[in-house]
GROMACS .gro file of C-alpha atoms in nm:
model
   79
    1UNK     CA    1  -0.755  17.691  -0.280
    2UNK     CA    2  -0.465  17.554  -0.423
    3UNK     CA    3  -0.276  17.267  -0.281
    4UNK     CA    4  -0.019  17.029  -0.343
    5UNK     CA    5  -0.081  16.657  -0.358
    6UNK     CA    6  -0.136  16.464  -0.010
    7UNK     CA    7   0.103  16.207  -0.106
    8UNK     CA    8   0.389  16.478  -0.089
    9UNK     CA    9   0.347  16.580   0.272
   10UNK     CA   10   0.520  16.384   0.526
   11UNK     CA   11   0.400  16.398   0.906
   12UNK     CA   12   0.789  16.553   0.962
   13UNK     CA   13   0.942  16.799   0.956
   14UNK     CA   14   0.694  17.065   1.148
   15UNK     CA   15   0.745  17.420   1.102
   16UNK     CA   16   0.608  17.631   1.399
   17UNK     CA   17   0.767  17.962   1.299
   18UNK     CA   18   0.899  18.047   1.012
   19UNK     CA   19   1.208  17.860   1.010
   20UNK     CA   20   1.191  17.717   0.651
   21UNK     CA   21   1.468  17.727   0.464
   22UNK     CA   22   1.224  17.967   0.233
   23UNK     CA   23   1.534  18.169   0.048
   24UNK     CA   24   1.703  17.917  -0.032
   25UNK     CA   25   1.429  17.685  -0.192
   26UNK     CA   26   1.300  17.997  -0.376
   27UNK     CA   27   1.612  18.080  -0.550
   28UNK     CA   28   1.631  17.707  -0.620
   29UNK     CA   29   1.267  17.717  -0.718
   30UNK     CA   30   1.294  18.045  -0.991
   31UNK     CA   31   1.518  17.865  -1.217
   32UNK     CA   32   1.280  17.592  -1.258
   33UNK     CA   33   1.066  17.620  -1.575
   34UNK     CA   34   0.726  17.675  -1.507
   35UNK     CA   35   0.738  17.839  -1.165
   36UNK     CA   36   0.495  18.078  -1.031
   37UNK     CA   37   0.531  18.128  -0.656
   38UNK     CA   38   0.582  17.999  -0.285
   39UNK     CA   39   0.377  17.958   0.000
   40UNK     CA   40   0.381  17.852   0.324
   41UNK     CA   41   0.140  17.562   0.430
   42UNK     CA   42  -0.014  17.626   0.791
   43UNK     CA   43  -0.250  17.344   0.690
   44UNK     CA   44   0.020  17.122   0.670
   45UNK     CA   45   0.334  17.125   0.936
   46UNK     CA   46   0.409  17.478   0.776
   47UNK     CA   47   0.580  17.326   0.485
   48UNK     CA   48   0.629  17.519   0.180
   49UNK     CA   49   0.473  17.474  -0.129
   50UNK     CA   50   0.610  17.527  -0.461
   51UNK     CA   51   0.360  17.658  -0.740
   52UNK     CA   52   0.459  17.550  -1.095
   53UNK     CA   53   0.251  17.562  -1.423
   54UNK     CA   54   0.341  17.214  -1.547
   55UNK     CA   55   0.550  16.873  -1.489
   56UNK     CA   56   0.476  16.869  -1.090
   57UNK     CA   57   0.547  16.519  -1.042
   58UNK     CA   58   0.933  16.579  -1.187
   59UNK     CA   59   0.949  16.917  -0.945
   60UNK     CA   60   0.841  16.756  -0.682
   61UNK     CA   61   1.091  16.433  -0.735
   62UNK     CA   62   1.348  16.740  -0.809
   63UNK     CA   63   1.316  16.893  -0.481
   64UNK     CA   64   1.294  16.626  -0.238
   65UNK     CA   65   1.622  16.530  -0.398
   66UNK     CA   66   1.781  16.848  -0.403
   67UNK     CA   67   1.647  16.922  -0.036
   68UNK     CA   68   1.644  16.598   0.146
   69UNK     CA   69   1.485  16.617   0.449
   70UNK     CA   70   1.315  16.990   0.427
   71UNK     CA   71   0.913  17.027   0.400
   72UNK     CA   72   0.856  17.095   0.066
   73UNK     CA   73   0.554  17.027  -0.176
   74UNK     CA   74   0.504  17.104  -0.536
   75UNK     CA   75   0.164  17.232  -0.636
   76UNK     CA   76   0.021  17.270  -1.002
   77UNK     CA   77  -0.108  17.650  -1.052
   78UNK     CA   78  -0.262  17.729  -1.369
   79UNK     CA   79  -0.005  18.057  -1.415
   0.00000   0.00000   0.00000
């Protein structure tokens, strides 16, 4: 199963539905290089979870800044 790392996850926000601001981070997400898909976490608050190929630790970085306060993760896929 693919994940993101634990050190991305924070214990808020909590996502019982599915009230994640999922369009919006995907449009965000498809103009980064490297991208492959997103997920929703159940494991974890029901954050979403990025897949790119390469750089994760920048995307990540990227998207906490460019989404401050959402649940959001980036996970390294291999394509």
């Amino acid at each position: 199963m693919i994940a993101a790392d634990p050190s991305f996850y924070r214990d808020a926000p909590v996502y019982v539905g599915n009230e994640q601001p999922s369009e919006e981070v995907r449009a965000w997400a498809e103009q980064q290089p490297g991208f492959a898909d997103l997920w929703i976490d159940r494991d974890n608050n029901g954050w979403l979870v990025i897949g790119f190929t390469s750089d994760v630790d920048q995307r990540q970085a990227e998207l906490e800044a460019e989404f401050p306060g959402v649940g959001v993760a980036a996970a390294q896929v291999e394509f």
